[in-house]
């Protein structure tokens, strides 16, 4: 009987197609996921609008489903999606109308300080006063790449000859103005395309979301369907909770950081607060705001009269204190209240995941690292570890591949 059974299994394997073997299908699935992530990164100019629209559809699906199927006032999916899109666009326009003038004003001031040579002058002054003598020359050579505010021209041997003529100066100004205008025009065109494509994609992704979910569920094998759906539900809760929570938390942190740094006197506080708030969407990445805020305040105070200059410890303490208060608010109030323990990852795992994602795919990988790590942890806890423990106790339904029995 055993011999006949063995021959039957060999016959079945001989007549099977390659994709009918379980481990081959698993390997193909893993390779397909890796290739999809790589292809999305390589074609990020095309995939980013699609990913943003898919992310928005995924994040708003609970609200859309609730309003569309409300027992008392069922509105239907299309009207709800149109209403959400309208509110989002009005909100974005209102926020931009308030923040853009401030951002443009502070950005223009920063660019003027760089072009006029004020930033280079302050850095050179700091180098002369505080830099060690053995590295002072290297720092000065590095600062030479910054504009000095004095336009001069050199000959082929890089020897200073004479000031730039008025004609050459006008041509250079016209060239720079044209480059800036083209850059601004290109940014406006790209932003306009995104502003049209993302709502367009979002509407159809949200409209088709239930059908896509239903289709994906039909692809799950019937043998272990309940267990797989349980895993996917836990992954959905972890990913959705983290992403929704971090977006809201980053927005709140950006506003508080901008106001706080403005109060303590950090220059360009609005621009810096918004930038650091965006970085705060990825845990630990917002720490970059500490040295930048302290450095900007230090440079600003160096140019102030000595009578009105802030004490040295205040330059360090006040920006850091603002950031520490915001971080404490995030850790003790915002994250528990808004995101909770969605990913259930410890700080060390989050930090390692962010570094690993950034080293592989840059900022794109940092955004994906924590949700992917949370899904891997759920998969290990719910599927891998129970099987390993069962094998260790000898209670597994199927023997290990290398088990002679």
Coordinates of C-alpha atoms in Angstrom, one line a residue:
X1 CA 0.0 0.0 0.0
X2 CA 2.8 2.4 0.9
X3 CA 4.6 1.6 -2.3
X4 CA 1.5 2.2 -4.3
X5 CA 0.9 5.5 -2.5
X6 CA 4.5 6.6 -3.1
X7 CA 4.2 5.8 -6.8
X8 CA 0.9 7.8 -6.9
X9 CA 2.5 10.8 -5.3
X10 CA 5.5 10.7 -7.7
X11 CA 3.0 10.4 -10.6
X12 CA 1.1 13.4 -9.3
X13 CA 4.3 15.5 -9.0
X14 CA 5.4 14.5 -12.4
X15 CA 2.2 15.7 -14.0
X16 CA 1.9 18.9 -12.0
X17 CA 2.6 22.3 -13.4
X18 CA 5.3 24.4 -11.7
X19 CA 2.8 27.0 -10.4
X20 CA 0.8 24.2 -8.7
X21 CA 3.6 23.6 -6.2
X22 CA 2.9 25.5 -2.9
X23 CA 6.4 26.7 -2.2
X24 CA 6.8 27.9 -5.8
X25 CA 3.7 29.9 -5.6
X26 CA 4.9 31.4 -2.3
X27 CA 8.2 32.3 -3.8
X28 CA 6.6 33.9 -6.9
X29 CA 4.3 35.9 -4.6
X30 CA 7.3 37.2 -2.6
X31 CA 9.2 38.1 -5.7
X32 CA 6.1 39.8 -7.2
X33 CA 5.8 42.0 -4.1
X34 CA 9.5 42.9 -4.1
X35 CA 9.4 43.7 -7.8
X36 CA 6.3 45.8 -7.4
X37 CA 7.9 47.9 -4.6
X38 CA 11.1 48.4 -6.7
X39 CA 9.1 49.3 -9.8
X40 CA 7.0 51.7 -7.8
X41 CA 10.2 53.4 -6.6
X42 CA 11.7 53.5 -10.1
X43 CA 8.5 55.0 -11.5
X44 CA 7.8 57.3 -8.5
X45 CA 6.9 60.3 -10.7
X46 CA 3.9 58.2 -12.0
X47 CA 3.2 56.1 -9.0
X48 CA 3.2 58.8 -6.3
X49 CA -0.2 60.3 -7.4
X50 CA -1.6 56.8 -7.6
X51 CA -0.3 55.8 -4.2
X52 CA -1.5 59.1 -2.6
X53 CA -5.0 58.5 -4.1
X54 CA -5.0 54.9 -3.0
X55 CA -3.8 55.9 0.5
X56 CA -6.6 58.5 0.8
X57 CA -9.2 56.0 -0.4
X58 CA -8.0 53.5 2.1
X59 CA -7.9 56.0 5.0
X60 CA -11.4 57.5 4.2
X61 CA -13.0 54.1 3.5
X62 CA -14.5 53.7 7.1
X63 CA -16.1 57.1 6.9
X64 CA -17.3 56.6 3.3
X65 CA -18.8 53.2 4.1
X66 CA -20.5 54.5 7.3
X67 CA -22.1 57.5 5.5
X68 CA -23.0 55.6 2.4
X69 CA -24.7 52.8 4.2
X70 CA -26.1 54.7 7.2
X71 CA -29.4 53.0 8.3
X72 CA -31.3 56.3 8.7
X73 CA -29.7 58.4 5.9
X74 CA -28.1 56.2 3.3
X75 CA -26.4 58.6 0.9
X76 CA -24.7 56.3 -1.5
X77 CA -21.0 56.2 -2.2
X78 CA -20.7 58.6 -5.1
X79 CA -22.4 61.6 -3.2
X80 CA -20.3 60.9 -0.1
X81 CA -17.1 60.8 -2.1
X82 CA -17.9 64.0 -3.9
X83 CA -18.7 65.7 -0.5
X84 CA -15.4 64.5 1.1
X85 CA -13.5 65.7 -2.0
X86 CA -15.1 69.1 -1.8
X87 CA -14.4 69.5 1.9
X88 CA -10.8 68.4 1.4
X89 CA -10.2 70.8 -1.4
X90 CA -11.8 73.7 0.5
X91 CA -9.7 72.9 3.6
X92 CA -6.5 72.6 1.5
X93 CA -7.2 76.0 -0.2
X94 CA -7.9 77.6 3.2
X95 CA -4.7 76.3 4.8
X96 CA -2.6 77.3 1.7
X97 CA -4.2 80.8 1.7
X98 CA -3.1 81.3 5.4
X99 CA 0.3 79.6 5.3
X100 CA 1.7 80.4 1.8
X101 CA 2.2 84.1 2.3
X102 CA 4.1 83.5 5.6
X103 CA 6.1 80.7 4.0
X104 CA 7.0 82.7 0.9
X105 CA 8.0 85.7 3.1
X106 CA 10.3 83.7 5.3
X107 CA 11.7 81.6 2.4
X108 CA 12.4 84.8 0.4
X109 CA 14.1 86.3 3.5
X110 CA 16.3 83.1 3.8
X111 CA 17.2 83.2 0.1
X112 CA 18.1 86.9 0.3
X113 CA 20.3 86.3 3.3
X114 CA 22.1 83.6 1.4
X115 CA 22.5 85.6 -1.8
X116 CA 23.5 88.8 -0.1
X117 CA 26.3 86.9 1.7
X118 CA 24.9 87.6 5.2
X119 CA 24.8 83.8 6.0
X120 CA 28.4 83.3 4.8
X121 CA 29.5 86.4 6.8
X122 CA 28.0 85.0 10.0
X123 CA 29.4 81.6 9.5
X124 CA 32.9 83.0 8.8
X125 CA 32.6 85.1 11.9
X126 CA 31.7 82.0 14.0
X127 CA 34.5 80.1 12.4
X128 CA 37.1 82.7 13.4
X129 CA 35.8 82.9 16.9
X130 CA 35.0 79.3 17.9
X131 CA 36.4 76.9 15.4
X132 CA 39.7 75.0 16.3
X133 CA 42.7 76.4 14.5
X134 CA 43.6 73.0 12.8
X135 CA 40.2 72.8 11.0
X136 CA 39.6 76.5 10.5
X137 CA 41.1 76.5 7.0
X138 CA 38.9 73.6 5.8
X139 CA 35.7 75.2 7.1
X140 CA 36.7 78.5 5.4
X141 CA 37.2 76.7 2.1
X142 CA 33.9 75.0 2.4
X143 CA 32.1 78.3 3.2
X144 CA 33.7 79.7 0.0
X145 CA 31.0 77.8 -2.0
X146 CA 28.3 80.1 -0.5
X147 CA 27.6 83.5 -2.2
X148 CA 29.6 86.3 -0.8
X149 CA 27.3 89.1 -2.0
X150 CA 30.1 90.6 -4.1
X151 CA 30.0 89.5 -7.8
X152 CA 33.6 89.2 -9.2
X153 CA 34.9 87.3 -12.2
X154 CA 38.1 85.3 -12.7
X155 CA 40.3 84.4 -15.6
X156 CA 41.2 80.9 -16.7
X157 CA 43.7 80.6 -13.8
X158 CA 41.1 81.5 -11.3
X159 CA 42.9 84.8 -10.5
X160 CA 40.7 87.7 -9.6
X161 CA 40.7 90.3 -12.4
X162 CA 38.0 92.9 -12.2
X163 CA 34.4 93.5 -11.1
X164 CA 31.8 92.2 -13.4
X165 CA 30.7 94.8 -16.0
X166 CA 27.2 96.3 -15.9
X167 CA 26.3 94.5 -19.2
X168 CA 27.5 91.1 -17.9
X169 CA 25.7 91.8 -14.6
X170 CA 22.5 92.4 -16.4
X171 CA 22.9 89.3 -18.5
X172 CA 23.6 87.2 -15.4
X173 CA 20.6 88.7 -13.6
X174 CA 18.4 88.0 -16.7
X175 CA 19.7 84.4 -16.8
X176 CA 19.1 83.8 -13.1
X177 CA 15.7 85.4 -13.4
X178 CA 14.8 83.1 -16.3
X179 CA 16.0 80.0 -14.6
X180 CA 14.0 80.9 -11.5
X181 CA 10.9 81.6 -13.6
X182 CA 11.2 78.3 -15.4
X183 CA 11.7 76.5 -12.1
X184 CA 8.6 78.2 -10.6
X185 CA 6.6 77.5 -13.8
X186 CA 7.6 73.8 -13.7
X187 CA 6.7 73.5 -10.1
X188 CA 3.3 75.1 -10.8
X189 CA 2.6 72.7 -13.7
X190 CA 3.6 69.7 -11.6
X191 CA 1.5 70.8 -8.7
X192 CA -1.5 71.5 -11.0
X193 CA -1.2 68.0 -12.5
X194 CA -1.1 66.5 -9.0
X195 CA -4.1 68.6 -7.9
X196 CA -6.1 67.2 -10.8
X197 CA -4.9 63.6 -10.9
X198 CA -5.1 62.8 -7.2
X199 CA -8.8 63.8 -6.7
X200 CA -9.6 62.0 -10.0
X201 CA -7.9 58.8 -8.9
X202 CA -9.3 59.1 -5.4
X203 CA -12.9 59.2 -6.7
X204 CA -12.6 56.0 -8.7
X205 CA -10.5 54.2 -6.1
X206 CA -13.1 55.0 -3.4
X207 CA -16.0 54.1 -5.7
X208 CA -14.5 50.7 -6.5
X209 CA -13.0 50.0 -3.1
X210 CA -15.7 47.4 -1.9
X211 CA -15.5 45.5 -5.2
X212 CA -11.7 45.4 -5.0
X213 CA -11.9 44.0 -1.4
X214 CA -14.5 41.4 -2.5
X215 CA -12.3 40.4 -5.4
X216 CA -9.2 40.0 -3.2
X217 CA -11.2 37.9 -0.7
X218 CA -12.2 35.5 -3.5
X219 CA -8.5 34.9 -4.2
X220 CA -7.9 33.6 -0.6
X221 CA -7.7 29.7 -0.6
X222 CA -10.7 28.1 1.2
X223 CA -8.4 25.7 3.2
X224 CA -7.3 28.3 5.7
X225 CA -9.5 31.2 4.8
X226 CA -10.6 32.1 8.4
X227 CA -7.0 32.3 9.6
X228 CA -5.8 34.4 6.6
X229 CA -8.7 36.8 7.0
X230 CA -7.9 37.2 10.7
X231 CA -4.3 38.0 9.8
X232 CA -5.3 40.5 7.2
X233 CA -7.8 42.2 9.6
X234 CA -5.0 42.6 12.2
X235 CA -2.6 44.0 9.6
X236 CA -5.3 46.4 8.3
X237 CA -5.9 47.7 11.9
X238 CA -2.2 48.2 12.4
X239 CA -1.5 49.9 9.1
X240 CA -4.6 52.1 9.0
X241 CA -4.2 53.1 12.7
X242 CA -0.6 54.0 12.2
X243 CA -1.0 55.9 9.0
X244 CA -4.1 57.8 10.0
X245 CA -2.7 58.6 13.4
X246 CA 0.7 59.8 12.1
X247 CA -0.8 62.1 9.5
X248 CA -2.9 63.9 12.1
X249 CA -0.2 63.9 14.7
X250 CA 2.4 65.4 12.2
X251 CA -0.1 68.1 11.3
X252 CA -0.6 69.1 14.9
X253 CA 3.1 68.9 15.7
X254 CA 4.0 71.1 12.7
X255 CA 1.6 73.8 14.0
X256 CA 2.8 73.7 17.6
X257 CA 6.5 73.7 16.5
X258 CA 6.0 76.7 14.2
X259 CA 4.3 78.7 16.9
X260 CA 6.7 77.7 19.7
X261 CA 9.8 78.4 17.7
X262 CA 8.3 81.7 16.6
X263 CA 7.7 82.7 20.3
X264 CA 11.3 81.9 21.3
X265 CA 12.7 83.8 18.4
X266 CA 13.9 81.1 16.0
X267 CA 14.2 82.7 12.5
X268 CA 12.1 81.2 9.6
X269 CA 10.0 79.4 12.3
X270 CA 7.0 78.8 10.0
X271 CA 9.0 77.1 7.3
X272 CA 11.1 75.1 9.8
X273 CA 8.0 74.0 11.8
X274 CA 6.2 72.8 8.7
X275 CA 9.3 71.0 7.4
X276 CA 10.0 69.3 10.7
X277 CA 6.3 68.4 11.1
X278 CA 6.4 66.6 7.8
X279 CA 9.5 64.7 9.1
X280 CA 7.6 63.8 12.3
X281 CA 5.3 61.6 10.2
X282 CA 8.1 59.1 10.5
X283 CA 9.0 58.5 14.1
X284 CA 12.5 59.8 15.2
X285 CA 13.0 61.6 11.9
X286 CA 11.8 64.9 13.4
X287 CA 14.9 65.0 15.7
X288 CA 16.6 66.8 12.8
X289 CA 14.8 69.9 13.9
X290 CA 16.9 70.3 17.1
X291 CA 20.3 71.2 15.6
X292 CA 18.7 73.2 12.8
X293 CA 16.6 75.3 15.1
X294 CA 19.5 75.9 17.5
X295 CA 21.8 76.7 14.7
X296 CA 19.4 79.2 13.1
X297 CA 18.8 81.0 16.4
X298 CA 22.5 81.1 17.1
X299 CA 23.3 82.7 13.7
X300 CA 20.5 85.1 14.2
X301 CA 21.7 86.2 17.6
X302 CA 25.3 86.6 16.3
X303 CA 24.1 89.4 14.1
X304 CA 22.1 91.2 16.8
X305 CA 23.6 94.0 18.9
X306 CA 25.4 92.7 22.0
X307 CA 23.0 94.6 24.3
X308 CA 20.0 92.8 23.0
X309 CA 21.7 89.4 22.3
X310 CA 20.2 86.4 24.0
X311 CA 22.3 84.6 26.6
X312 CA 24.2 81.6 25.3
X313 CA 22.3 79.0 27.3
X314 CA 19.0 80.4 26.1
X315 CA 20.0 79.9 22.4
X316 CA 20.4 76.2 23.2
X317 CA 17.7 75.7 25.8
X318 CA 14.6 77.4 24.3
X319 CA 14.5 75.7 20.9
X320 CA 15.2 72.3 22.5
X321 CA 12.6 73.0 25.2
X322 CA 9.9 73.7 22.5
X323 CA 10.8 70.4 20.7
X324 CA 10.9 68.5 24.0
X325 CA 7.4 69.8 24.9
X326 CA 6.0 68.8 21.5
X327 CA 7.6 65.3 21.8
X328 CA 6.2 64.8 25.3
X329 CA 2.8 65.9 24.0
X330 CA 3.1 63.4 21.2
X331 CA 4.2 60.6 23.4
X332 CA 1.8 61.2 26.3
X333 CA -1.3 62.6 24.6
X334 CA -1.4 62.6 20.8
X335 CA -0.2 59.1 20.1
X336 CA -2.2 57.3 22.8
X337 CA -5.3 59.4 22.0
X338 CA -5.1 59.4 18.2
X339 CA -3.1 56.4 17.1
X340 CA -3.0 54.2 20.2
X341 CA -0.7 51.2 20.1
X342 CA -1.6 50.5 16.5
X343 CA 1.6 48.9 15.4
X344 CA 2.5 47.4 18.8
X345 CA 6.2 47.9 18.0
X346 CA 8.8 48.9 20.6
X347 CA 10.9 52.0 20.0
X348 CA 14.1 50.0 19.1
X349 CA 12.2 48.0 16.4
X350 CA 10.7 51.2 15.0
X351 CA 14.1 52.9 14.9
X352 CA 15.8 49.9 13.2
X353 CA 12.9 49.6 10.7
X354 CA 13.2 53.3 9.8
X355 CA 17.0 53.1 9.3
X356 CA 16.6 49.9 7.2
X357 CA 13.9 51.3 5.0
X358 CA 15.8 54.5 4.5
X359 CA 19.0 52.7 3.5
X360 CA 17.2 50.6 1.0
X361 CA 14.7 53.0 -0.6
X362 CA 15.4 56.4 0.9
X363 CA 12.4 58.5 2.1
X364 CA 10.1 56.1 0.2
X365 CA 11.4 53.2 2.3
X366 CA 11.1 55.1 5.5
X367 CA 7.4 55.7 4.9
X368 CA 6.9 52.0 4.2
X369 CA 9.2 50.6 6.9
X370 CA 7.0 50.8 9.9
X371 CA 3.7 49.4 8.4
X372 CA 5.7 46.6 6.8
X373 CA 7.5 45.8 10.1
X374 CA 4.1 45.7 11.9
X375 CA 2.7 43.3 9.3
X376 CA 5.8 41.1 9.5
X377 CA 5.5 41.0 13.3
X378 CA 1.8 40.0 13.1
X379 CA 2.7 37.3 10.6
X380 CA 5.4 35.9 12.8
X381 CA 3.3 36.0 16.0
X382 CA 0.2 34.5 14.5
X383 CA 1.6 32.0 12.0
X384 CA 5.3 31.3 12.4
X385 CA 5.8 31.1 16.1
X386 CA 2.7 28.8 16.8
X387 CA 3.9 26.3 14.2
X388 CA 7.5 26.4 15.6
X389 CA 6.2 25.8 19.1
X390 CA 3.9 23.0 17.9
X391 CA 6.8 21.3 16.1
X392 CA 9.0 21.7 19.2
X393 CA 6.3 19.9 21.3
X394 CA 5.8 17.3 18.7
X395 CA 2.1 18.4 18.3
X396 CA 2.3 19.6 14.7
X397 CA -0.2 18.2 12.2
X398 CA 2.4 18.0 9.5
X399 CA 6.0 16.8 10.1
X400 CA 8.9 19.0 9.4
X401 CA 10.3 18.6 5.9
X402 CA 13.4 16.9 7.2
X403 CA 11.5 14.6 9.6
X404 CA 12.3 10.9 8.7
X405 CA 9.0 9.7 10.1

